[in-house]
Amino acid sequence: MERQILVVLPHPDDESFGISGTLAKSISEGVPVTYACLTLGEMARSMGNPLFANRVSLPAIRKKELEESCQHIGIQDLRLMGFHDKTIEFERHEDIDAVIGSLIKDVNPSLVITFHPLYSVHPDHDATGAAVIRTIAKLPKEQRPVVHCIAFSQGCEDILGAPDVIHDVSKFLKNKIGSIQSHRSQWQLPVDPTMVESDAMKQRFGTERFWTYRFE
Protein backbone atom coordinates (compact mmCIF):
# COMPACT_ATOMS: atom_id res chain seq x y z
CA MET A 1 0.00 0.00 0.00
CA GLU A 2 1.23 3.48 -0.82
CA ARG A 3 2.40 5.79 1.97
CA GLN A 4 1.23 9.00 0.29
CA ILE A 5 0.05 9.90 -3.20
CA LEU A 6 0.82 13.24 -4.83
CA VAL A 7 -1.19 14.20 -7.91
CA VAL A 8 0.17 16.99 -10.13
CA LEU A 9 -2.14 18.11 -12.94
CA PRO A 10 -2.64 21.47 -14.66
CA HIS A 11 -6.42 21.96 -14.86
CA PRO A 12 -9.53 21.53 -12.74
CA ASP A 13 -11.32 18.46 -14.23
CA ASP A 14 -8.06 16.71 -15.25
CA GLU A 15 -8.59 14.46 -12.26
CA SER A 16 -12.15 13.46 -13.05
CA PHE A 17 -12.19 11.05 -16.00
CA GLY A 18 -8.81 9.34 -15.70
CA ILE A 19 -7.91 8.97 -12.04
CA SER A 20 -10.79 9.90 -9.72
CA GLY A 21 -11.76 6.25 -9.20
CA THR A 22 -8.18 5.28 -8.38
CA LEU A 23 -7.89 8.13 -5.90
CA ALA A 24 -11.22 7.36 -4.25
CA LYS A 25 -10.19 3.69 -3.93
CA SER A 26 -6.80 4.62 -2.42
CA ILE A 27 -8.37 7.04 0.03
CA SER A 28 -10.88 4.37 1.10
CA GLU A 29 -7.89 2.15 1.91
CA GLY A 30 -6.37 4.83 4.12
CA VAL A 31 -3.84 6.33 1.72
CA PRO A 32 -3.60 10.14 1.99
CA VAL A 33 -3.79 12.05 -1.31
CA THR A 34 -2.49 15.53 -2.04
CA TYR A 35 -3.73 17.10 -5.28
CA ALA A 36 -1.66 19.98 -6.66
CA CYS A 37 -3.65 21.69 -9.43
CA LEU A 38 -1.40 24.11 -11.25
CA THR A 39 -4.03 26.47 -12.74
CA LEU A 40 -7.71 27.36 -12.45
CA GLY A 41 -8.37 26.55 -16.10
CA GLU A 42 -9.33 30.17 -16.64
CA MET A 43 -8.76 30.05 -20.41
CA ALA A 44 -11.20 27.21 -21.02
CA ARG A 45 -13.51 27.70 -24.00
CA SER A 46 -16.58 26.14 -22.43
CA MET A 47 -18.72 28.43 -20.29
CA GLY A 48 -21.45 25.92 -19.47
CA ASN A 49 -24.38 24.64 -21.47
CA PRO A 50 -26.67 26.48 -21.15
CA LEU A 51 -24.24 29.36 -20.71
CA PHE A 52 -23.77 30.43 -17.08
CA ALA A 53 -20.15 31.67 -16.91
CA ASN A 54 -18.07 34.32 -18.59
CA ARG A 55 -14.36 35.05 -18.84
CA VAL A 56 -14.44 37.07 -15.60
CA SER A 57 -16.47 34.64 -13.51
CA LEU A 58 -14.98 31.40 -14.84
CA PRO A 59 -11.91 31.14 -12.52
CA ALA A 60 -14.03 31.32 -9.37
CA ILE A 61 -16.56 28.89 -10.83
CA ARG A 62 -13.89 26.39 -11.80
CA LYS A 63 -12.27 26.65 -8.36
CA LYS A 64 -15.60 25.84 -6.74
CA GLU A 65 -16.18 22.94 -9.16
CA LEU A 66 -12.74 21.55 -8.34
CA GLU A 67 -13.40 21.72 -4.61
CA GLU A 68 -16.70 19.90 -5.12
CA SER A 69 -14.97 17.25 -7.23
CA CYS A 70 -12.40 16.69 -4.47
CA GLN A 71 -15.21 16.25 -1.96
CA HIS A 72 -16.71 13.49 -4.11
CA ILE A 73 -13.33 11.76 -4.36
CA GLY A 74 -12.47 12.27 -0.70
CA ILE A 75 -9.40 14.46 -1.22
CA GLN A 76 -8.75 16.63 1.81
CA ASP A 77 -5.47 18.23 0.73
CA LEU A 78 -6.07 20.32 -2.40
CA ARG A 79 -3.34 22.79 -3.29
CA LEU A 80 -3.90 25.53 -5.84
CA MET A 81 -0.52 26.42 -7.27
CA GLY A 82 -1.34 29.74 -8.93
CA PHE A 83 -0.01 29.21 -12.44
CA HIS A 84 -2.01 30.54 -15.39
CA ASP A 85 -3.91 28.30 -17.77
CA LYS A 86 -2.24 27.61 -21.13
CA THR A 87 1.12 28.97 -19.99
CA ILE A 88 2.71 25.92 -18.34
CA GLU A 89 4.78 25.13 -21.42
CA PHE A 90 6.23 28.66 -21.32
CA GLU A 91 7.22 28.68 -17.65
CA ARG A 92 10.93 28.76 -16.95
CA HIS A 93 11.95 25.21 -16.13
CA GLU A 94 13.86 26.23 -13.03
CA ASP A 95 10.82 28.07 -11.66
CA ILE A 96 8.19 25.37 -12.12
CA ASP A 97 10.64 22.61 -11.19
CA ALA A 98 11.39 24.43 -7.93
CA VAL A 99 7.67 24.58 -7.10
CA ILE A 100 7.21 20.88 -7.78
CA GLY A 101 10.40 20.08 -5.90
CA SER A 102 9.06 21.91 -2.84
CA LEU A 103 5.82 19.96 -3.11
CA ILE A 104 7.64 16.64 -3.21
CA LYS A 105 9.85 17.63 -0.29
CA ASP A 106 6.81 18.68 1.75
CA VAL A 107 4.53 15.75 0.90
CA ASN A 108 7.19 13.00 0.58
CA PRO A 109 5.04 10.84 -1.70
CA SER A 110 5.66 7.18 -2.43
CA LEU A 111 3.66 7.60 -5.68
CA VAL A 112 3.22 10.59 -7.98
CA ILE A 113 0.48 10.64 -10.62
CA THR A 114 0.78 13.06 -13.52
CA PHE A 115 0.46 13.27 -17.29
CA HIS A 116 2.96 11.58 -19.56
CA PRO A 117 5.35 14.27 -20.85
CA LEU A 118 4.89 13.27 -24.49
CA TYR A 119 1.51 11.61 -25.04
CA SER A 120 -1.11 13.64 -23.19
CA VAL A 121 -2.64 15.71 -26.02
CA HIS A 122 -2.66 19.20 -24.44
CA PRO A 123 0.51 21.35 -24.18
CA ASP A 124 -0.19 22.08 -20.50
CA HIS A 125 -0.58 18.34 -19.84
CA ASP A 126 2.72 17.45 -21.50
CA ALA A 127 4.55 20.38 -19.87
CA THR A 128 3.27 19.42 -16.42
CA GLY A 129 4.38 15.83 -16.86
CA ALA A 130 7.76 16.97 -18.15
CA ALA A 131 8.29 19.23 -15.13
CA VAL A 132 7.43 16.41 -12.73
CA ILE A 133 9.79 14.01 -14.50
CA ARG A 134 12.63 16.56 -14.63
CA THR A 135 12.25 17.30 -10.93
CA ILE A 136 12.13 13.68 -9.80
CA ALA A 137 15.01 12.71 -12.10
CA LYS A 138 17.22 15.13 -10.14
CA LEU A 139 16.62 13.20 -6.92
CA PRO A 140 18.95 10.38 -5.87
CA LYS A 141 17.58 7.11 -7.18
CA GLU A 142 16.75 5.80 -3.73
CA GLN A 143 14.65 8.90 -2.99
CA ARG A 144 12.57 8.89 -6.17
CA PRO A 145 8.88 8.13 -5.78
CA VAL A 146 7.24 5.88 -8.35
CA VAL A 147 5.57 7.87 -11.14
CA HIS A 148 2.37 6.70 -12.83
CA CYS A 149 1.58 8.59 -16.03
CA ILE A 150 -1.75 9.24 -17.74
CA ALA A 151 -1.47 9.03 -21.53
CA PHE A 152 -4.19 9.13 -24.15
CA SER A 153 -2.90 10.62 -27.37
CA GLN A 154 -3.87 8.71 -30.48
CA GLY A 155 -1.52 5.81 -31.10
CA CYS A 156 0.36 6.20 -27.82
CA GLU A 157 0.07 2.50 -27.06
CA ASP A 158 1.92 1.74 -30.30
CA ILE A 159 4.89 3.61 -28.81
CA LEU A 160 4.57 3.07 -25.07
CA GLY A 161 3.13 -0.41 -25.19
CA ALA A 162 0.15 -1.44 -23.10
CA PRO A 163 -0.34 0.29 -19.74
CA ASP A 164 1.32 -1.69 -16.96
CA VAL A 165 -1.01 -0.46 -14.19
CA ILE A 166 -4.75 -1.11 -14.52
CA HIS A 167 -7.17 -0.38 -11.71
CA ASP A 168 -10.70 -1.74 -11.46
CA VAL A 169 -12.60 1.20 -9.98
CA SER A 170 -16.11 -0.12 -10.64
CA LYS A 171 -16.88 0.00 -6.91
CA PHE A 172 -16.09 3.71 -6.89
CA LEU A 173 -18.24 4.86 -9.81
CA LYS A 174 -20.41 6.98 -7.52
CA ASN A 175 -17.31 8.96 -6.54
CA LYS A 176 -16.11 9.17 -10.14
CA ILE A 177 -19.42 10.25 -11.63
CA GLY A 178 -19.76 12.81 -8.84
CA SER A 179 -16.32 14.17 -9.71
CA ILE A 180 -17.16 14.45 -13.42
CA GLN A 181 -20.54 16.05 -12.79
CA SER A 182 -18.94 18.61 -10.47
CA HIS A 183 -17.31 20.29 -13.45
CA ARG A 184 -20.57 21.65 -14.83
CA SER A 185 -18.95 24.51 -16.73
CA GLN A 186 -16.95 21.98 -18.79
CA TRP A 187 -18.94 18.75 -19.00
CA GLN A 188 -22.50 17.64 -19.05
CA LEU A 189 -22.86 14.05 -17.96
CA PRO A 190 -26.53 13.44 -17.29
CA VAL A 191 -26.58 10.25 -15.27
CA ASP A 192 -29.52 9.01 -13.28
CA PRO A 193 -28.24 7.94 -9.82
CA THR A 194 -29.79 4.52 -10.41
CA MET A 195 -27.56 4.08 -13.47
CA VAL A 196 -24.27 4.57 -11.65
CA GLU A 197 -23.83 0.89 -10.86
CA SER A 198 -25.11 -0.31 -14.25
CA ASP A 199 -23.04 -2.56 -16.50
CA ALA A 200 -22.91 0.20 -19.13
CA MET A 201 -21.36 2.64 -16.67
CA LYS A 202 -18.89 0.03 -15.41
CA GLN A 203 -17.83 -0.68 -18.97
CA ARG A 204 -17.39 3.01 -19.79
CA PHE A 205 -15.82 4.28 -16.56
CA GLY A 206 -14.87 1.23 -14.48
CA THR A 207 -11.20 0.92 -15.46
CA GLU A 208 -8.31 3.39 -15.14
CA ARG A 209 -4.93 2.84 -16.79
CA PHE A 210 -1.42 4.15 -16.16
CA TRP A 211 2.12 3.79 -17.44
CA THR A 212 4.95 3.58 -14.91
CA TYR A 213 7.64 6.04 -15.98
CA ARG A 214 11.05 4.44 -16.46
CA PHE A 215 13.82 6.90 -15.59
CA GLU A 216 16.55 4.67 -16.97
C-alpha positions as a Python dict, from the first residue, in 0.01 Angstrom:
ca = {
    (1, 'M'): (0, 0, 0),
    (2, 'E'): (123, 348, -82),
    (3, 'R'): (240, 579, 197),
    (4, 'Q'): (123, 900, 29),
    (5, 'I'): (5, 990, -320),
    (6, 'L'): (82, 1324, -483),
    (7, 'V'): (-119, 1420, -791),
    (8, 'V'): (17, 1699, -1013),
    (9, 'L'): (-214, 1811, -1294),
    (10, 'P'): (-264, 2147, -1466),
    (11, 'H'): (-642, 2196, -1486),
    (12, 'P'): (-953, 2153, -1274),
    (13, 'D'): (-1132, 1846, -1423),
    (14, 'D'): (-806, 1671, -1525),
    (15, 'E'): (-859, 1446, -1226),
    (16, 'S'): (-1215, 1346, -1305),
    (17, 'F'): (-1219, 1105, -1600),
    (18, 'G'): (-881, 934, -1570),
    (19, 'I'): (-791, 897, -1204),
    (20, 'S'): (-1079, 990, -972),
    (21, 'G'): (-1176, 625, -920),
    (22, 'T'): (-818, 528, -838),
    (23, 'L'): (-789, 813, -590),
    (24, 'A'): (-1122, 736, -425),
    (25, 'K'): (-1019, 369, -393),
    (26, 'S'): (-680, 462, -242),
    (27, 'I'): (-837, 704, 3),
    (28, 'S'): (-1088, 437, 110),
    (29, 'E'): (-789, 215, 191),
    (30, 'G'): (-637, 483, 412),
    (31, 'V'): (-384, 633, 172),
    (32, 'P'): (-360, 1014, 199),
    (33, 'V'): (-379, 1205, -131),
    (34, 'T'): (-249, 1553, -204),
    (35, 'Y'): (-373, 1710, -528),
    (36, 'A'): (-166, 1998, -666),
    (37, 'C'): (-365, 2169, -943),
    (38, 'L'): (-140, 2411, -1125),
    (39, 'T'): (-403, 2647, -1274),
    (40, 'L'): (-771, 2736, -1245),
    (41, 'G'): (-837, 2655, -1610),
    (42, 'E'): (-933, 3017, -1664),
    (43, 'M'): (-876, 3005, -2041),
    (44, 'A'): (-1120, 2721, -2102),
    (45, 'R'): (-1351, 2770, -2400),
    (46, 'S'): (-1658, 2614, -2243),
    (47, 'M'): (-1872, 2843, -2029),
    (48, 'G'): (-2145, 2592, -1947),
    (49, 'N'): (-2438, 2464, -2147),
    (50, 'P'): (-2667, 2648, -2115),
    (51, 'L'): (-2424, 2936, -2071),
    (52, 'F'): (-2377, 3043, -1708),
    (53, 'A'): (-2015, 3167, -1691),
    (54, 'N'): (-1807, 3432, -1859),
    (55, 'R'): (-1436, 3505, -1884),
    (56, 'V'): (-1444, 3707, -1560),
    (57, 'S'): (-1647, 3464, -1351),
    (58, 'L'): (-1498, 3140, -1484),
    (59, 'P'): (-1191, 3114, -1252),
    (60, 'A'): (-1403, 3132, -937),
    (61, 'I'): (-1656, 2889, -1083),
    (62, 'R'): (-1389, 2639, -1180),
    (63, 'K'): (-1227, 2665, -836),
    (64, 'K'): (-1560, 2584, -674),
    (65, 'E'): (-1618, 2294, -916),
    (66, 'L'): (-1274, 2155, -834),
    (67, 'E'): (-1340, 2172, -461),
    (68, 'E'): (-1670, 1990, -512),
    (69, 'S'): (-1497, 1725, -723),
    (70, 'C'): (-1240, 1669, -447),
    (71, 'Q'): (-1521, 1625, -196),
    (72, 'H'): (-1671, 1349, -411),
    (73, 'I'): (-1333, 1176, -436),
    (74, 'G'): (-1247, 1227, -70),
    (75, 'I'): (-940, 1446, -122),
    (76, 'Q'): (-875, 1663, 181),
    (77, 'D'): (-547, 1823, 73),
    (78, 'L'): (-607, 2032, -240),
    (79, 'R'): (-334, 2279, -329),
    (80, 'L'): (-390, 2553, -584),
    (81, 'M'): (-52, 2642, -727),
    (82, 'G'): (-134, 2974, -893),
    (83, 'F'): (-1, 2921, -1244),
    (84, 'H'): (-201, 3054, -1539),
    (85, 'D'): (-391, 2830, -1777),
    (86, 'K'): (-224, 2761, -2113),
    (87, 'T'): (112, 2897, -1999),
    (88, 'I'): (271, 2592, -1834),
    (89, 'E'): (478, 2513, -2142),
    (90, 'F'): (623, 2866, -2132),
    (91, 'E'): (722, 2868, -1765),
    (92, 'R'): (1093, 2876, -1695),
    (93, 'H'): (1195, 2521, -1613),
    (94, 'E'): (1386, 2623, -1303),
    (95, 'D'): (1082, 2807, -1166),
    (96, 'I'): (819, 2537, -1212),
    (97, 'D'): (1064, 2261, -1119),
    (98, 'A'): (1139, 2443, -793),
    (99, 'V'): (767, 2458, -710),
    (100, 'I'): (721, 2088, -778),
    (101, 'G'): (1040, 2008, -590),
    (102, 'S'): (906, 2191, -284),
    (103, 'L'): (582, 1996, -311),
    (104, 'I'): (764, 1664, -321),
    (105, 'K'): (985, 1763, -29),
    (106, 'D'): (681, 1868, 175),
    (107, 'V'): (453, 1575, 90),
    (108, 'N'): (719, 1300, 58),
    (109, 'P'): (504, 1084, -170),
    (110, 'S'): (566, 718, -243),
    (111, 'L'): (366, 760, -568),
    (112, 'V'): (322, 1059, -798),
    (113, 'I'): (48, 1064, -1062),
    (114, 'T'): (78, 1306, -1352),
    (115, 'F'): (46, 1327, -1729),
    (116, 'H'): (296, 1158, -1956),
    (117, 'P'): (535, 1427, -2085),
    (118, 'L'): (489, 1327, -2449),
    (119, 'Y'): (151, 1161, -2504),
    (120, 'S'): (-111, 1364, -2319),
    (121, 'V'): (-264, 1571, -2602),
    (122, 'H'): (-266, 1920, -2444),
    (123, 'P'): (51, 2135, -2418),
    (124, 'D'): (-19, 2208, -2050),
    (125, 'H'): (-58, 1834, -1984),
    (126, 'D'): (272, 1745, -2150),
    (127, 'A'): (455, 2038, -1987),
    (128, 'T'): (327, 1942, -1642),
    (129, 'G'): (438, 1583, -1686),
    (130, 'A'): (776, 1697, -1815),
    (131, 'A'): (829, 1923, -1513),
    (132, 'V'): (743, 1641, -1273),
    (133, 'I'): (979, 1401, -1450),
    (134, 'R'): (1263, 1656, -1463),
    (135, 'T'): (1225, 1730, -1093),
    (136, 'I'): (1213, 1368, -980),
    (137, 'A'): (1501, 1271, -1210),
    (138, 'K'): (1722, 1513, -1014),
    (139, 'L'): (1662, 1320, -692),
    (140, 'P'): (1895, 1038, -587),
    (141, 'K'): (1758, 711, -718),
    (142, 'E'): (1675, 580, -373),
    (143, 'Q'): (1465, 890, -299),
    (144, 'R'): (1257, 889, -617),
    (145, 'P'): (888, 813, -578),
    (146, 'V'): (724, 588, -835),
    (147, 'V'): (557, 787, -1114),
    (148, 'H'): (237, 670, -1283),
    (149, 'C'): (158, 859, -1603),
    (150, 'I'): (-175, 924, -1774),
    (151, 'A'): (-147, 903, -2153),
    (152, 'F'): (-419, 913, -2415),
    (153, 'S'): (-290, 1062, -2737),
    (154, 'Q'): (-387, 871, -3048),
    (155, 'G'): (-152, 581, -3110),
    (156, 'C'): (36, 620, -2782),
    (157, 'E'): (7, 250, -2706),
    (158, 'D'): (192, 174, -3030),
    (159, 'I'): (489, 361, -2881),
    (160, 'L'): (457, 307, -2507),
    (161, 'G'): (313, -41, -2519),
    (162, 'A'): (15, -144, -2310),
    (163, 'P'): (-34, 29, -1974),
    (164, 'D'): (132, -169, -1696),
    (165, 'V'): (-101, -46, -1419),
    (166, 'I'): (-475, -111, -1452),
    (167, 'H'): (-717, -38, -1171),
    (168, 'D'): (-1070, -174, -1146),
    (169, 'V'): (-1260, 120, -998),
    (170, 'S'): (-1611, -12, -1064),
    (171, 'K'): (-1688, 0, -691),
    (172, 'F'): (-1609, 371, -689),
    (173, 'L'): (-1824, 486, -981),
    (174, 'K'): (-2041, 698, -752),
    (175, 'N'): (-1731, 896, -654),
    (176, 'K'): (-1611, 917, -1014),
    (177, 'I'): (-1942, 1025, -1163),
    (178, 'G'): (-1976, 1281, -884),
    (179, 'S'): (-1632, 1417, -971),
    (180, 'I'): (-1716, 1445, -1342),
    (181, 'Q'): (-2054, 1605, -1279),
    (182, 'S'): (-1894, 1861, -1047),
    (183, 'H'): (-1731, 2029, -1345),
    (184, 'R'): (-2057, 2165, -1483),
    (185, 'S'): (-1895, 2451, -1673),
    (186, 'Q'): (-1695, 2198, -1879),
    (187, 'W'): (-1894, 1875, -1900),
    (188, 'Q'): (-2250, 1764, -1905),
    (189, 'L'): (-2286, 1405, -1796),
    (190, 'P'): (-2653, 1344, -1729),
    (191, 'V'): (-2658, 1025, -1527),
    (192, 'D'): (-2952, 901, -1328),
    (193, 'P'): (-2824, 794, -982),
    (194, 'T'): (-2979, 452, -1041),
    (195, 'M'): (-2756, 408, -1347),
    (196, 'V'): (-2427, 457, -1165),
    (197, 'E'): (-2383, 89, -1086),
    (198, 'S'): (-2511, -31, -1425),
    (199, 'D'): (-2304, -256, -1650),
    (200, 'A'): (-2291, 20, -1913),
    (201, 'M'): (-2136, 264, -1667),
    (202, 'K'): (-1889, 3, -1541),
    (203, 'Q'): (-1783, -68, -1897),
    (204, 'R'): (-1739, 301, -1979),
    (205, 'F'): (-1582, 428, -1656),
    (206, 'G'): (-1487, 123, -1448),
    (207, 'T'): (-1120, 92, -1546),
    (208, 'E'): (-831, 339, -1514),
    (209, 'R'): (-493, 284, -1679),
    (210, 'F'): (-142, 415, -1616),
    (211, 'W'): (212, 379, -1744),
    (212, 'T'): (495, 358, -1491),
    (213, 'Y'): (764, 604, -1598),
    (214, 'R'): (1105, 444, -1646),
    (215, 'F'): (1382, 690, -1559),
    (216, 'E'): (1655, 467, -1697),
}
